[in-house]
Amino acid sequence: MADYQEEDLQKFLKNVDEITNLIQEMNSDDPVVREKAVLETEKRLQFTEEDQEEDECRTTVDKTMISPPQASTKNTDEINTEAFLASMEKDAKERAKRRRENKVLADALKEKGNEAFVKGDYETAILCYSEGLEKLKDMKVLYTNRAQSRGCYQKILEINPQLQTQVKDYLNQVDLREKADLQEKEAQEALDSGTNTAVTTKNLLEILSKPDHIPSFYAGGIEILTDMMKDCTERTLFRTHNGFSIISENEVIRRCFSTAGKDAVEETVCMSVLRLWQAVCSENEENQRLLVLRPDTGQLLPSLLASRVPNIRQQTLALLLQLAQTENGRSLIMGHLDLTGLLEALVSFLDFSDKKANSAMGLLTDLALEERFQVWFQASLPDVLLALTGVLKRDPKVTNTSALCQCIAIMGNLSAEAATRRQMSASEEFRDACLGLMAKCEEDVDLFREVMYTLLGLMMNLCLQSPCVSEVWAMEVSRKCLSLLNSQDGGILTRAAGILSRTLSSSLKIVEEALRAGVVKKMIKFLKAGGQTASRYAVKILAICTNSYHEAREELIRLDKKLGVLMQLLGSEDEILVGNATLCLGNCVEVPHVASSLLTTDIVPVLLKLAGGDAQKTAVQLNAGIALGKLCTAEPRCTARQGAQLLLWRKPPHPQGTGESSGCSRRGNTVMGQGSFWAPTAVVFSLFHSRSLLQPLLFLPLLPLPLTPSPLLSVSFLSPLLFQKQTSPASFFFFFFFAWDLSVWENVP
């Protein structure tokens, strides 16, 4: 530090001590001490201007002063007393004049509000009453009228609940305005009564409003003012006496903000202002609103958050954390700050290894939970994707692990939206950064377990993008997940299986590699261990593998000879689990002798029940029907033993009062009635492939059937018998011709 800078700093510290003493003397109960303090303050202000001129030119001057003729102490006291009384009288007259003018305006606004209230325009009424209270805060009738308007707003909400968000936001603003009005009224009363802290706050703001002093002058005054902000009264007086304008519009202070870091005194000024803002905004939402709404704040706070000076960054983060504690504060941040700059600055806190990084990620997490932030993020993702990619390129060995996990988790949550996920997965650099971080974590999975687990969650969402944007990338991800299936960590195992369930279907090459890695055996272990989420992923992987390769079916049969594991899943309430289990069963019964081994089981009625059930997902009904048809084809004895049940099975009517009738078919988000389509077509499909049941039916009396077996004619005979009224013949023929090779599995979200 240069000699003159050291000299400035020492001078500044000395000034702080002296000004502190003066403030204490100005608050003294002894009138003589107070009067001396006022005189000393006036002298300091006069000498400060001369010192400033000396400081700017940096020349040696003769400081010898010729004292002017001094008036006697008695005359000085008389002059000061007379001047004070004259000032008080003038101030009282001005106050009375302003009150008369405000009374006229408040009355006019009250009448305007009353007219709006009569017309039912409660929003305008509340606005008018609020504006009137700004003119005359002790006009009680305005408070009463505004409360009545608010009550009417509540009735509107009861009539039309769709306006809940709009009404809630508006009433919240009304509450904040009423709270601010009450604060200002109490603060003014404290000032009028001559409360020491209130008077001192007002005087300090007047001193700081004087322009063109040196930076250390403002830094000292701001520090003293910050110490005064202990109560709501002082914070409110700061607002009502234009404190934000005095600080933000001061050219010296503005210059310190723009050049912070180049000079120790300028850095001190910035720190002082940030601490002052924290003090005046503490538990005062109206002050928070005024601070954020200032035109320069939107760009200033993100830029200070990214400053090269660590202390300034820390104080700015503390201020933003304070604002984000309330819903209204978060709304102010998202509505008026530069969110792109804010996000980039918060992400840069990962450079810190201490709790500052966790605090920054905590703030980003709170903002990311807001719907307004999510909408902005989706629209602005191209602008911030580079910063997020940089997060994934960080070395976990030298980065705060907890903060890194928080940041990746935020990206994972935001990628749940399809549009966001599409943009992320379309970026080759972003995808490669995911693979790169995964490779770094593989070096020591135990050490970086949390990072790996969080990263797998993000990649699971990226793999939901269909079709996969890059088969090469999907192949590499699948290989890494196959190796993770050897992990002993349950969470990592589950998420690795989840990724495989979404990447295997993108390429047969991936399926081949998975089979060579023993994925079927590992998934059977998953199913035996239980757990709904893990079972979902495991049975889907098995469905994909058995649907693609005969070798996978044979291996599954070898590991689960009577398909007991799969059959047990058919009783689950999870439709996705059941749908993929029936697909696996349908694939496995094509293996020779498997259908025969199921003769002693209840597989036929179970599949029949599923085919005609009330499942929300039609894939369950379709896959069950296909599996039933394949089973009857592979083993005709299944049809012979269960034939009567296949032909005569119908869903009994719903009990009275359920709102549904037998065989009803509803579209949209409701279910298709039991037995309306899938059960009859599955049965006909089975009969078409099994003459052992059709032939006896050809000789039933009174039925005009040919003497020689004809499956097509027999089916045409059975169709009217099996179809219910709501079943479309076109739907039946579509199923009849295309069901044989049809396979369905559900994507698990």
Coordinates of C-alpha atoms in Angstrom, one line a residue, residues 377-379 381-382 385 411-431 458-470 473:
F377 CA -34.5 -21.2 -16.9
Q378 CA -36.2 -23.0 -19.7
A379 CA -36.2 -19.9 -21.9
L381 CA -30.9 -22.2 -21.0
P382 CA -28.8 -21.4 -24.1
L385 CA -25.7 -23.8 -20.4
M411 CA -29.7 -29.4 -12.9
G412 CA -31.3 -32.8 -12.4
N413 CA -34.6 -31.4 -11.0
L414 CA -34.8 -28.8 -13.8
S415 CA -34.1 -31.4 -16.5
A416 CA -37.4 -33.1 -15.5
E417 CA -39.1 -30.7 -17.8
A418 CA -39.1 -32.1 -21.4
A419 CA -38.1 -28.8 -23.1
T420 CA -35.2 -28.3 -20.7
R421 CA -34.1 -31.9 -21.0
R422 CA -34.2 -31.7 -24.8
Q423 CA -31.9 -28.7 -24.8
M424 CA -29.4 -30.3 -22.4
S425 CA -29.3 -33.6 -24.2
A426 CA -28.8 -31.8 -27.5
S427 CA -25.6 -30.3 -26.3
E428 CA -22.7 -32.6 -27.1
E429 CA -20.4 -30.7 -24.8
F430 CA -22.9 -31.1 -21.9
R431 CA -23.3 -34.8 -22.5
L458 CA -29.3 -36.2 -13.8
M459 CA -28.3 -38.7 -16.5
M460 CA -31.5 -40.7 -15.9
N461 CA -33.5 -37.7 -16.8
L462 CA -31.3 -37.0 -19.9
C463 CA -31.9 -40.6 -21.0
L464 CA -35.6 -40.1 -21.0
Q465 CA -35.1 -38.1 -24.2
S466 CA -36.5 -40.3 -27.0
P467 CA -35.1 -41.0 -29.5
C468 CA -31.6 -40.9 -28.0
V469 CA -29.7 -38.0 -29.6
S470 CA -26.5 -40.1 -29.8
W473 CA -23.1 -41.6 -26.1

